[in-house]
Amino acid sequence: MSMDFFLTTMRQLLAGLPLTLNLGILSLFGGGCLALLLNLMRVTRTGNAVASGYVFLFRGSPLLIQIFMIYYGLATFGFVRHSFLWPFFREPYWCGLLALILNDAAYTSEILRGGLRAVPKGAVEAARVSGMTWPTVLRRVILPIAFRQALPAYSSEVISMLKATALVSTITLMEVTGLARALVSETWRAVEIFLCAAAIYLALSLIVTQATAWLERRLSPWQFEGNR
Amino acid sequence: MTFTRKALLTFGVAAAAFVLAGAQTTFAQDKKTYVFATEGAYPPFNMTSPTGELQGFEIELIAEIAKRSGFEAKVISQAWDGMIQGLVDGKYNGAIDAVTITDKRKEVVNFSLPYTTGGSNFVVLKDSGTELPGNGSNIDLADKAAAEAAVADIAKALSGKTVGVQVSTIQSTFLTQYLADKGVTIRTYQNGPDVYQDLTNGRIDAAMAATTNIAAFLKKNADKAATTGPSFKGGVMGSGAAVAVQKNDTELKPLLDKALKSMSEDGTLSAMSQKWFGLDVTPKL
Amino acid sequence: MWADLDLLGFGPDGWGQVLLHAAVMSLLVSLAAFAFGIVLGTLVAWARTGRSRLLRSLAGLYTAVMRGVPDILVIYLFYFGGRQLVTAVGTALGFAGPFDISGFLAGMLAIGLISAAYQAEVLRGAYQAVPSGTIEAGRVVGMTRFTLFRRVIVPQAMVTAIPGLGNQWQSVVKESALVSVTGMVEIMRQVTVAAGSTQEHFLFYAAGAVLYLIITTISGQVFRIIEHRGLRGQLAGER
C-alpha cells in the first residue's frame, strides 16, 4: 500500500468518524438511561417480568436483525407510515440510533444489575437514616457505588457499542464502515481500505481502554495506594 | 507447569493443522464444470423461489449456453456486495448477475459478449409529485454536450431530494459522478430490492436502476410507480450486461461468445427476453 | 399480516423449509466456529500465560485487535483477504495449492478468529484459577503431562470457564448473522432474500429473530445443565 493511497483513504474514512462517535455516544447515553429505567422497573413483579423479557429478546437475537426490523420491518405497516412518528422512522439515522439504544439498554441493564447487587445494604440504610430522600440516595450513594463496581464490564460495553455502530452501514448510513464499503466499490482495493477502517476503530477502543483504566484508578484510590 | 503447557500447545497445533487441511478443497475439478455466481435477488434477471431454487432470465440463459457449448454450469448464490471481488479471487469462474460492461470493471475482469442493450432510468412514485424532464428520450453519456444539458435539467428537478441506488452499480457511479455535487442526496443500498422497498415506503424520492430491472418492479407496482426522465446509456453506464469472467481466462469466454452469438442468430435470445421481460432487451450479435 | 403466515409454512409458497435449512446452516457454522475458536483460544491463552515475552505480547496484540475491530470488518477482511492468507499458510505448511475456501469455511474461520480472542481470556482466567497445589500433587503421583492436563487441569478449569464460554457461544451465534457476505446461506441471508421477494419485511425479520432466539435459548439451557453438573462434581469432591 503506497503512503499516498493510505493517507487519502484515511482522510476519506475519517470523514465518517463524527457520525460513528455521534451514534456511539448517543446510543450509550440513551441505552444507559433506558437501562436505569429497566432496573428501577424490577422493583415490582410485573416490571421485573417486563424487564427480563426485554433483556431476553434483545440479547438473544443479533443486532443486525434488530436494525433491519426497525428500518425495513416497521415501514411495511401502513399505520407506521401514516403516523406522526413517520418523520422519525423515515430517516435511517434515527432508525439506526434507536436500534443501537434498544440493544445497548439490554446489555447495560444486566451490567448495571450486577453493579446494583454489589451496593452494600448498610450504605443505603445509613443514607436513609441520615435523612436523604430516595432520589438523593440513588444519586449520591447507590449509583456511584454501582457504577464503580460495573466499570470494568461497562468499558467492554462501550467498546462493543463503538464497534456495533459499524452495522448501521447496512441501512445506508455513511459512518466509517459505510464510507469504507463505498470506497471499496470504487477502487476494488478491499483489503487496504478495510485495514484502514479497522485501524480507526482499534485506535478508538485503545482510547476507551486507557480512559477506563485511568477512571478506575481515580474512582478507587485506596485500592492502588499500596502500589506507590 | 511447563509440561502441561506443552501438552496444551501440542493439542492446539494438531487441531489447527486439522482445520487447515480441511481448507484444501478440490482444485482438480472436472474441466467441464464451470461455476457461475448470481445474486438471486435481482428479478427478472435472477431470483430465488421459496424452495430456494434459483430462477430467472440469466439462469435459463446460462443453462442454454452450457447446453450449446457442452459444459456443465453450476450456478451458486452470492451477495452482490463482493460479487466481482469473488470472481477476481477465483471463487467461481463467472459472474452472471446483470453485470454491465464498463471500462473500470474491465481493469479487473473480462466480459463475454453482452446479452442486453443496457440503459438505466429513474423511477418515482406517481403521487410523490417528483417528475423529471426529458421523459422517454435516450441520452448517450458518450455525447458530452447532450449529456451535460440533460443532467443539468435533472439536477434542477432533483435538487434537495434523495435518490436511492444499489451499491457498486453503474447507476451509483453515474449518480456520484454527475449529481452528487449538485445538491442531490444519494443513498446506497446493499441489496437491490431494498431500494424499491424504500421508494414505496417514501423514504427516498426517486430510485435509479437498469431499465430492465425497473420493468420487473413496475410489473407488480404499475399503479403506484412510473419511470421518469430520459434513459441513460454509454460512458460510465457501460454497454449492456454480460457474463463477467476472470481476467486471465482463455477458455470460458470463447465458449460463451460462440453460444451467445448462435442464440442471437436463431432468435432464442430474443424469445427468452420476451418471456422474462415482456420485451426484447437483447442486442444483435 | 396474519393471513400471510402461510409464507412461513411448508406449502408450495411457504419459505418454512428453506428457513429451517438456513437455521441448520447457522447452527452448523456457529458450532464449527466455536470449536475453532476454542482451539485457537487455547493456543492464545497458552501464549499469554507463557514465559516468552514475544509470545505474550503477540497474543496480547491479537486479543486487543480482535476486541477493538468491528466483527463485520474482520469478516470482510477475511473474506476479501482470506484467500491470499490461506494460500500463504497452506503453502508454508507444505500443501499443494491453489486453495479455495467455501463460504462456510470462510465464515467459520472469521467468526472463530474473533471468538478465539474472547475465549482465550475466559480460558486464561480459568487456567490461572486452577490451584497450583493440585498440579504439583498430580506430578508427584507420577502423572504424565497429558494425563495431568486431562485429569487435573481441564476438569477444574472447565468448571470456572463454562459460564464464560456459554456467553461466548451466544455471541458466536449472533455473529453468524454477519457472515452472509461470504456467500453462505444462513438465517440472515435467507430472511433478507425472502423479505425482498415477498415484500413482507417485518414478518421475515421477525421469523429470523425468533429462530435466533430459539437457538440461543435452547443452547443457553444446555450450558446451564453442563454448568450445574460440573459444580455438582466439585461440591461432591469437597465433602
PDB file of N, CA, C and O in Angstrom, chain A residues 68 70-72 75-76 81 86 89-92 95 169-174 181-182 184-190, chain B residues 81 84-85 104-105 107-108 162 167-168 172 176 186-191 194-195 197-198 200-205:
ATOM      1  N   PHE A  68     -32.635  -4.222  10.979  1.00  0.00           N
ATOM      2  CA  PHE A  68     -33.484  -4.436   9.806  1.00  0.00           C
ATOM      3  C   PHE A  68     -34.960  -4.423  10.172  1.00  0.00           C
ATOM      4  O   PHE A  68     -35.797  -3.948   9.422  1.00  0.00           O
ATOM      5  N   ILE A  70     -36.370  -2.737  12.549  1.00  0.00           N
ATOM      6  CA  ILE A  70     -36.817  -1.370  12.789  1.00  0.00           C
ATOM      7  C   ILE A  70     -36.849  -0.573  11.490  1.00  0.00           C
ATOM      8  O   ILE A  70     -37.805   0.147  11.214  1.00  0.00           O
ATOM      9  N   TYR A  71     -35.810  -0.740  10.664  1.00  0.00           N
ATOM     10  CA  TYR A  71     -35.729   0.080   9.454  1.00  0.00           C
ATOM     11  C   TYR A  71     -36.689  -0.406   8.359  1.00  0.00           C
ATOM     12  O   TYR A  71     -37.538   0.350   7.888  1.00  0.00           O
ATOM     13  N   TYR A  72     -36.570  -1.657   7.962  1.00  0.00           N
ATOM     14  CA  TYR A  72     -37.428  -2.168   6.888  1.00  0.00           C
ATOM     15  C   TYR A  72     -38.737  -2.731   7.415  1.00  0.00           C
ATOM     16  O   TYR A  72     -39.785  -2.594   6.796  1.00  0.00           O
ATOM     17  N   ALA A  75     -41.577  -0.196   8.559  1.00  0.00           N
ATOM     18  CA  ALA A  75     -42.101   0.598   7.453  1.00  0.00           C
ATOM     19  C   ALA A  75     -43.108  -0.180   6.608  1.00  0.00           C
ATOM     20  O   ALA A  75     -43.812   0.406   5.797  1.00  0.00           O
ATOM     21  N   THR A  76     -43.178  -1.516   6.774  1.00  0.00           N
ATOM     22  CA  THR A  76     -44.164  -2.269   5.989  1.00  0.00           C
ATOM     23  C   THR A  76     -45.573  -2.014   6.501  1.00  0.00           C
ATOM     24  O   THR A  76     -46.536  -2.293   5.807  1.00  0.00           O
ATOM     25  N   ARG A  81     -46.352   4.292   8.727  1.00  0.00           N
ATOM     26  CA  ARG A  81     -46.018   5.292   7.712  1.00  0.00           C
ATOM     27  C   ARG A  81     -46.941   6.498   7.784  1.00  0.00           C
ATOM     28  O   ARG A  81     -46.595   7.579   7.362  1.00  0.00           O
ATOM     29  N   TRP A  86     -43.703   8.950  11.662  1.00  0.00           N
ATOM     30  CA  TRP A  86     -43.036   8.638  10.405  1.00  0.00           C
ATOM     31  C   TRP A  86     -41.844   9.537  10.088  1.00  0.00           C
ATOM     32  O   TRP A  86     -40.803   9.049   9.646  1.00  0.00           O
ATOM     33  N   PHE A  89     -39.162   7.724  11.790  1.00  0.00           N
ATOM     34  CA  PHE A  89     -38.787   6.422  11.233  1.00  0.00           C
ATOM     35  C   PHE A  89     -38.368   6.502   9.769  1.00  0.00           C
ATOM     36  O   PHE A  89     -37.833   5.557   9.217  1.00  0.00           O
ATOM     37  N   ARG A  90     -38.638   7.638   9.140  1.00  0.00           N
ATOM     38  CA  ARG A  90     -38.277   7.778   7.743  1.00  0.00           C
ATOM     39  C   ARG A  90     -36.756   7.861   7.591  1.00  0.00           C
ATOM     40  O   ARG A  90     -36.191   7.423   6.598  1.00  0.00           O
ATOM     41  N   GLU A  91     -36.102   8.432   8.581  1.00  0.00           N
ATOM     42  CA  GLU A  91     -34.671   8.672   8.481  1.00  0.00           C
ATOM     43  C   GLU A  91     -33.858   7.467   8.939  1.00  0.00           C
ATOM     44  O   GLU A  91     -34.046   6.988  10.058  1.00  0.00           O
ATOM     45  N   PRO A  92     -32.919   7.017   8.104  1.00  0.00           N
ATOM     46  CA  PRO A  92     -32.075   5.892   8.532  1.00  0.00           C
ATOM     47  C   PRO A  92     -31.307   6.201   9.817  1.00  0.00           C
ATOM     48  O   PRO A  92     -31.077   5.314  10.630  1.00  0.00           O
ATOM     49  N   CYS A  95     -33.553   5.504  12.855  1.00  0.00           N
ATOM     50  CA  CYS A  95     -33.788   4.059  12.970  1.00  0.00           C
ATOM     51  C   CYS A  95     -32.545   3.369  13.515  1.00  0.00           C
ATOM     52  O   CYS A  95     -32.624   2.530  14.406  1.00  0.00           O
ATOM     53  N   SER A 169     -24.163   0.756   8.762  1.00  0.00           N
ATOM     54  CA  SER A 169     -23.818   0.986   7.358  1.00  0.00           C
ATOM     55  C   SER A 169     -24.733   0.163   6.448  1.00  0.00           C
ATOM     56  O   SER A 169     -24.904   0.487   5.288  1.00  0.00           O
ATOM     57  N   THR A 170     -25.360  -0.887   7.007  1.00  0.00           N
ATOM     58  CA  THR A 170     -26.258  -1.710   6.194  1.00  0.00           C
ATOM     59  C   THR A 170     -27.560  -0.980   5.890  1.00  0.00           C
ATOM     60  O   THR A 170     -28.292  -1.391   5.003  1.00  0.00           O
ATOM     61  N   ILE A 171     -27.880   0.070   6.644  1.00  0.00           N
ATOM     62  CA  ILE A 171     -29.077   0.839   6.295  1.00  0.00           C
ATOM     63  C   ILE A 171     -28.662   2.215   5.776  1.00  0.00           C
ATOM     64  O   ILE A 171     -29.253   3.221   6.135  1.00  0.00           O
ATOM     65  N   THR A 172     -27.654   2.213   4.938  1.00  0.00           N
ATOM     66  CA  THR A 172     -27.220   3.357   4.123  1.00  0.00           C
ATOM     67  C   THR A 172     -26.538   4.488   4.885  1.00  0.00           C
ATOM     68  O   THR A 172     -26.270   5.525   4.302  1.00  0.00           O
ATOM     69  N   LEU A 173     -26.254   4.323   6.186  1.00  0.00           N
ATOM     70  CA  LEU A 173     -25.577   5.413   6.896  1.00  0.00           C
ATOM     71  C   LEU A 173     -24.089   5.405   6.561  1.00  0.00           C
ATOM     72  O   LEU A 173     -23.458   4.363   6.507  1.00  0.00           O
ATOM     73  N   MET A 174     -23.548   6.591   6.345  1.00  0.00           N
ATOM     74  CA  MET A 174     -22.162   6.698   5.898  1.00  0.00           C
ATOM     75  C   MET A 174     -21.236   7.030   7.051  1.00  0.00           C
ATOM     76  O   MET A 174     -20.637   8.099   7.091  1.00  0.00           O
ATOM     77  N   ARG A 181     -16.982   0.836   2.719  1.00  0.00           N
ATOM     78  CA  ARG A 181     -17.630  -0.010   1.724  1.00  0.00           C
ATOM     79  C   ARG A 181     -17.801   0.721   0.408  1.00  0.00           C
ATOM     80  O   ARG A 181     -17.611   0.152  -0.667  1.00  0.00           O
ATOM     81  N   ALA A 182     -18.171   2.003   0.490  1.00  0.00           N
ATOM     82  CA  ALA A 182     -18.346   2.783  -0.733  1.00  0.00           C
ATOM     83  C   ALA A 182     -17.018   2.927  -1.473  1.00  0.00           C
ATOM     84  O   ALA A 182     -16.954   2.789  -2.694  1.00  0.00           O
ATOM     85  N   VAL A 184     -14.489   0.879  -1.344  1.00  0.00           N
ATOM     86  CA  VAL A 184     -14.109  -0.413  -1.907  1.00  0.00           C
ATOM     87  C   VAL A 184     -14.791  -0.610  -3.251  1.00  0.00           C
ATOM     88  O   VAL A 184     -14.186  -1.071  -4.218  1.00  0.00           O
ATOM     89  N   SER A 185     -16.069  -0.204  -3.325  1.00  0.00           N
ATOM     90  CA  SER A 185     -16.788  -0.420  -4.574  1.00  0.00           C
ATOM     91  C   SER A 185     -16.254   0.478  -5.680  1.00  0.00           C
ATOM     92  O   SER A 185     -16.482   0.246  -6.845  1.00  0.00           O
ATOM     93  N   GLU A 186     -15.523   1.536  -5.302  1.00  0.00           N
ATOM     94  CA  GLU A 186     -14.958   2.403  -6.326  1.00  0.00           C
ATOM     95  C   GLU A 186     -13.583   1.940  -6.770  1.00  0.00           C
ATOM     96  O   GLU A 186     -13.201   2.152  -7.908  1.00  0.00           O
ATOM     97  N   THR A 187     -12.826   1.355  -5.847  1.00  0.00           N
ATOM     98  CA  THR A 187     -11.420   1.086  -6.153  1.00  0.00           C
ATOM     99  C   THR A 187     -11.049  -0.384  -6.190  1.00  0.00           C
ATOM    100  O   THR A 187      -9.969  -0.730  -6.642  1.00  0.00           O
ATOM    101  N   TRP A 188     -11.929  -1.263  -5.656  1.00  0.00           N
ATOM    102  CA  TRP A 188     -11.661  -2.706  -5.573  1.00  0.00           C
ATOM    103  C   TRP A 188     -10.479  -3.027  -4.677  1.00  0.00           C
ATOM    104  O   TRP A 188      -9.948  -4.118  -4.729  1.00  0.00           O
ATOM    105  N   ARG A 189     -10.001  -2.071  -3.901  1.00  0.00           N
ATOM    106  CA  ARG A 189      -8.845  -2.404  -3.046  1.00  0.00           C
ATOM    107  C   ARG A 189      -9.350  -2.681  -1.643  1.00  0.00           C
ATOM    108  O   ARG A 189      -9.069  -1.958  -0.694  1.00  0.00           O
ATOM    109  N   ALA A 190     -10.082  -3.772  -1.522  1.00  0.00           N
ATOM    110  CA  ALA A 190     -10.813  -4.074  -0.297  1.00  0.00           C
ATOM    111  C   ALA A 190      -9.903  -4.199   0.917  1.00  0.00           C
ATOM    112  O   ALA A 190     -10.153  -3.572   1.953  1.00  0.00           O
TER     113      ALA A 190
ATOM    114  N   ASP B  81     -22.654  -7.480  -3.118  1.00  0.00           N
ATOM    115  CA  ASP B  81     -21.502  -6.873  -2.476  1.00  0.00           C
ATOM    116  C   ASP B  81     -20.440  -7.962  -2.351  1.00  0.00           C
ATOM    117  O   ASP B  81     -20.564  -8.865  -1.559  1.00  0.00           O
ATOM    118  N   ILE B  84     -17.824  -9.129  -7.672  1.00  0.00           N
ATOM    119  CA  ILE B  84     -16.669  -9.001  -8.569  1.00  0.00           C
ATOM    120  C   ILE B  84     -15.402  -9.472  -7.862  1.00  0.00           C
ATOM    121  O   ILE B  84     -14.571 -10.170  -8.438  1.00  0.00           O
ATOM    122  N   GLN B  85     -15.281  -9.091  -6.587  1.00  0.00           N
ATOM    123  CA  GLN B  85     -14.102  -9.491  -5.820  1.00  0.00           C
ATOM    124  C   GLN B  85     -13.993 -11.017  -5.765  1.00  0.00           C
ATOM    125  O   GLN B  85     -12.910 -11.571  -5.925  1.00  0.00           O
ATOM    126  N   LYS B 104     -14.014   0.477 -16.117  1.00  0.00           N
ATOM    127  CA  LYS B 104     -13.387   0.280 -14.814  1.00  0.00           C
ATOM    128  C   LYS B 104     -13.387  -1.196 -14.428  1.00  0.00           C
ATOM    129  O   LYS B 104     -12.415  -1.708 -13.901  1.00  0.00           O
ATOM    130  N   ARG B 105     -14.506  -1.866 -14.705  1.00  0.00           N
ATOM    131  CA  ARG B 105     -14.558  -3.290 -14.368  1.00  0.00           C
ATOM    132  C   ARG B 105     -13.617  -4.089 -15.260  1.00  0.00           C
ATOM    133  O   ARG B 105     -13.085  -5.103 -14.844  1.00  0.00           O
ATOM    134  N   GLU B 107     -10.782  -3.431 -15.997  1.00  0.00           N
ATOM    135  CA  GLU B 107      -9.433  -3.453 -15.436  1.00  0.00           C
ATOM    136  C   GLU B 107      -9.201  -4.698 -14.593  1.00  0.00           C
ATOM    137  O   GLU B 107      -8.078  -5.146 -14.433  1.00  0.00           O
ATOM    138  N   VAL B 108     -10.268  -5.261 -14.032  1.00  0.00           N
ATOM    139  CA  VAL B 108     -10.068  -6.411 -13.145  1.00  0.00           C
ATOM    140  C   VAL B 108     -10.685  -7.705 -13.660  1.00  0.00           C
ATOM    141  O   VAL B 108     -10.272  -8.789 -13.250  1.00  0.00           O
ATOM    142  N   THR B 162     -33.704  13.039  -2.395  1.00  0.00           N
ATOM    143  CA  THR B 162     -32.864  11.882  -2.146  1.00  0.00           C
ATOM    144  C   THR B 162     -33.112  10.810  -3.202  1.00  0.00           C
ATOM    145  O   THR B 162     -34.265  10.483  -3.486  1.00  0.00           O
ATOM    146  N   VAL B 167     -25.450  -0.309  -4.237  1.00  0.00           N
ATOM    147  CA  VAL B 167     -24.015  -0.030  -4.136  1.00  0.00           C
ATOM    148  C   VAL B 167     -23.243  -0.731  -5.269  1.00  0.00           C
ATOM    149  O   VAL B 167     -23.669  -1.772  -5.770  1.00  0.00           O
ATOM    150  N   SER B 168     -22.134  -0.142  -5.685  1.00  0.00           N
ATOM    151  CA  SER B 168     -21.239  -0.722  -6.705  1.00  0.00           C
ATOM    152  C   SER B 168     -21.893  -0.945  -8.055  1.00  0.00           C
ATOM    153  O   SER B 168     -21.456  -1.796  -8.805  1.00  0.00           O
ATOM    154  N   SER B 172     -24.886   3.843  -9.522  1.00  0.00           N
ATOM    155  CA  SER B 172     -24.327   4.575  -8.382  1.00  0.00           C
ATOM    156  C   SER B 172     -23.115   5.379  -8.833  1.00  0.00           C
ATOM    157  O   SER B 172     -22.892   6.498  -8.366  1.00  0.00           O
ATOM    158  N   THR B 176     -22.976   9.451  -8.451  1.00  0.00           N
ATOM    159  CA  THR B 176     -21.863  10.078  -7.732  1.00  0.00           C
ATOM    160  C   THR B 176     -21.152  11.075  -8.640  1.00  0.00           C
ATOM    161  O   THR B 176     -20.796  12.172  -8.223  1.00  0.00           O
ATOM    162  N   ILE B 186     -27.541  11.143  -2.268  1.00  0.00           N
ATOM    163  CA  ILE B 186     -27.546   9.787  -2.813  1.00  0.00           C
ATOM    164  C   ILE B 186     -27.442   8.791  -1.678  1.00  0.00           C
ATOM    165  O   ILE B 186     -26.596   8.919  -0.795  1.00  0.00           O
ATOM    166  N   ARG B 187     -28.331   7.823  -1.694  1.00  0.00           N
ATOM    167  CA  ARG B 187     -28.327   6.815  -0.636  1.00  0.00           C
ATOM    168  C   ARG B 187     -28.056   5.458  -1.283  1.00  0.00           C
ATOM    169  O   ARG B 187     -28.767   5.055  -2.192  1.00  0.00           O
ATOM    170  N   THR B 188     -27.015   4.761  -0.822  1.00  0.00           N
ATOM    171  CA  THR B 188     -26.667   3.484  -1.456  1.00  0.00           C
ATOM    172  C   THR B 188     -27.078   2.309  -0.581  1.00  0.00           C
ATOM    173  O   THR B 188     -26.892   2.324   0.627  1.00  0.00           O
ATOM    174  N   TYR B 189     -27.625   1.286  -1.226  1.00  0.00           N
ATOM    175  CA  TYR B 189     -28.145   0.107  -0.541  1.00  0.00           C
ATOM    176  C   TYR B 189     -27.331  -1.128  -0.906  1.00  0.00           C
ATOM    177  O   TYR B 189     -26.807  -1.233  -2.008  1.00  0.00           O
ATOM    178  N   GLN B 190     -27.280  -2.070   0.029  1.00  0.00           N
ATOM    179  CA  GLN B 190     -26.544  -3.321  -0.231  1.00  0.00           C
ATOM    180  C   GLN B 190     -27.306  -4.223  -1.185  1.00  0.00           C
ATOM    181  O   GLN B 190     -26.723  -4.883  -2.024  1.00  0.00           O
ATOM    182  N   ASN B 191     -28.630  -4.306  -1.027  1.00  0.00           N
ATOM    183  CA  ASN B 191     -29.427  -5.233  -1.829  1.00  0.00           C
ATOM    184  C   ASN B 191     -30.364  -4.469  -2.754  1.00  0.00           C
ATOM    185  O   ASN B 191     -30.954  -3.469  -2.351  1.00  0.00           O
ATOM    186  N   ASP B 194     -34.075  -3.633  -1.669  1.00  0.00           N
ATOM    187  CA  ASP B 194     -34.221  -2.637  -0.608  1.00  0.00           C
ATOM    188  C   ASP B 194     -34.439  -1.238  -1.167  1.00  0.00           C
ATOM    189  O   ASP B 194     -35.105  -0.408  -0.538  1.00  0.00           O
ATOM    190  N   VAL B 195     -33.868  -0.964  -2.356  1.00  0.00           N
ATOM    191  CA  VAL B 195     -34.035   0.349  -2.966  1.00  0.00           C
ATOM    192  C   VAL B 195     -35.516   0.581  -3.252  1.00  0.00           C
ATOM    193  O   VAL B 195     -36.082   1.619  -2.897  1.00  0.00           O
ATOM    194  N   GLN B 197     -38.016  -1.018  -1.934  1.00  0.00           N
ATOM    195  CA  GLN B 197     -38.745  -1.016  -0.678  1.00  0.00           C
ATOM    196  C   GLN B 197     -38.792   0.391  -0.094  1.00  0.00           C
ATOM    197  O   GLN B 197     -39.840   0.878   0.306  1.00  0.00           O
ATOM    198  N   ASP B 198     -37.641   1.054  -0.080  1.00  0.00           N
ATOM    199  CA  ASP B 198     -37.601   2.398   0.491  1.00  0.00           C
ATOM    200  C   ASP B 198     -38.289   3.420  -0.401  1.00  0.00           C
ATOM    201  O   ASP B 198     -38.787   4.428   0.086  1.00  0.00           O
ATOM    202  N   THR B 200     -41.080   2.704  -2.189  1.00  0.00           N
ATOM    203  CA  THR B 200     -42.510   2.539  -1.889  1.00  0.00           C
ATOM    204  C   THR B 200     -42.834   3.059  -0.498  1.00  0.00           C
ATOM    205  O   THR B 200     -43.926   3.538  -0.249  1.00  0.00           O
ATOM    206  N   ASN B 201     -41.887   2.950   0.428  1.00  0.00           N
ATOM    207  CA  ASN B 201     -42.128   3.454   1.775  1.00  0.00           C
ATOM    208  C   ASN B 201     -42.064   4.971   1.841  1.00  0.00           C
ATOM    209  O   ASN B 201     -42.391   5.561   2.864  1.00  0.00           O
ATOM    210  N   GLY B 202     -41.564   5.587   0.771  1.00  0.00           N
ATOM    211  CA  GLY B 202     -41.471   7.037   0.761  1.00  0.00           C
ATOM    212  C   GLY B 202     -40.246   7.576   1.468  1.00  0.00           C
ATOM    213  O   GLY B 202     -40.209   8.737   1.864  1.00  0.00           O
ATOM    214  N   ARG B 203     -39.230   6.732   1.658  1.00  0.00           N
ATOM    215  CA  ARG B 203     -38.015   7.233   2.312  1.00  0.00           C
ATOM    216  C   ARG B 203     -37.111   7.941   1.320  1.00  0.00           C
ATOM    217  O   ARG B 203     -36.289   8.755   1.705  1.00  0.00           O
ATOM    218  N   ILE B 204     -37.228   7.564   0.039  1.00  0.00           N
ATOM    219  CA  ILE B 204     -36.427   8.241  -0.983  1.00  0.00           C
ATOM    220  C   ILE B 204     -37.388   8.789  -2.035  1.00  0.00           C
ATOM    221  O   ILE B 204     -38.497   8.286  -2.186  1.00  0.00           O
ATOM    222  N   ASP B 205     -36.947   9.850  -2.736  1.00  0.00           N
ATOM    223  CA  ASP B 205     -37.840  10.496  -3.697  1.00  0.00           C
ATOM    224  C   ASP B 205     -37.788   9.831  -5.061  1.00  0.00           C
ATOM    225  O   ASP B 205     -38.740   9.877  -5.823  1.00  0.00           O
TER     226      ASP B 205
END
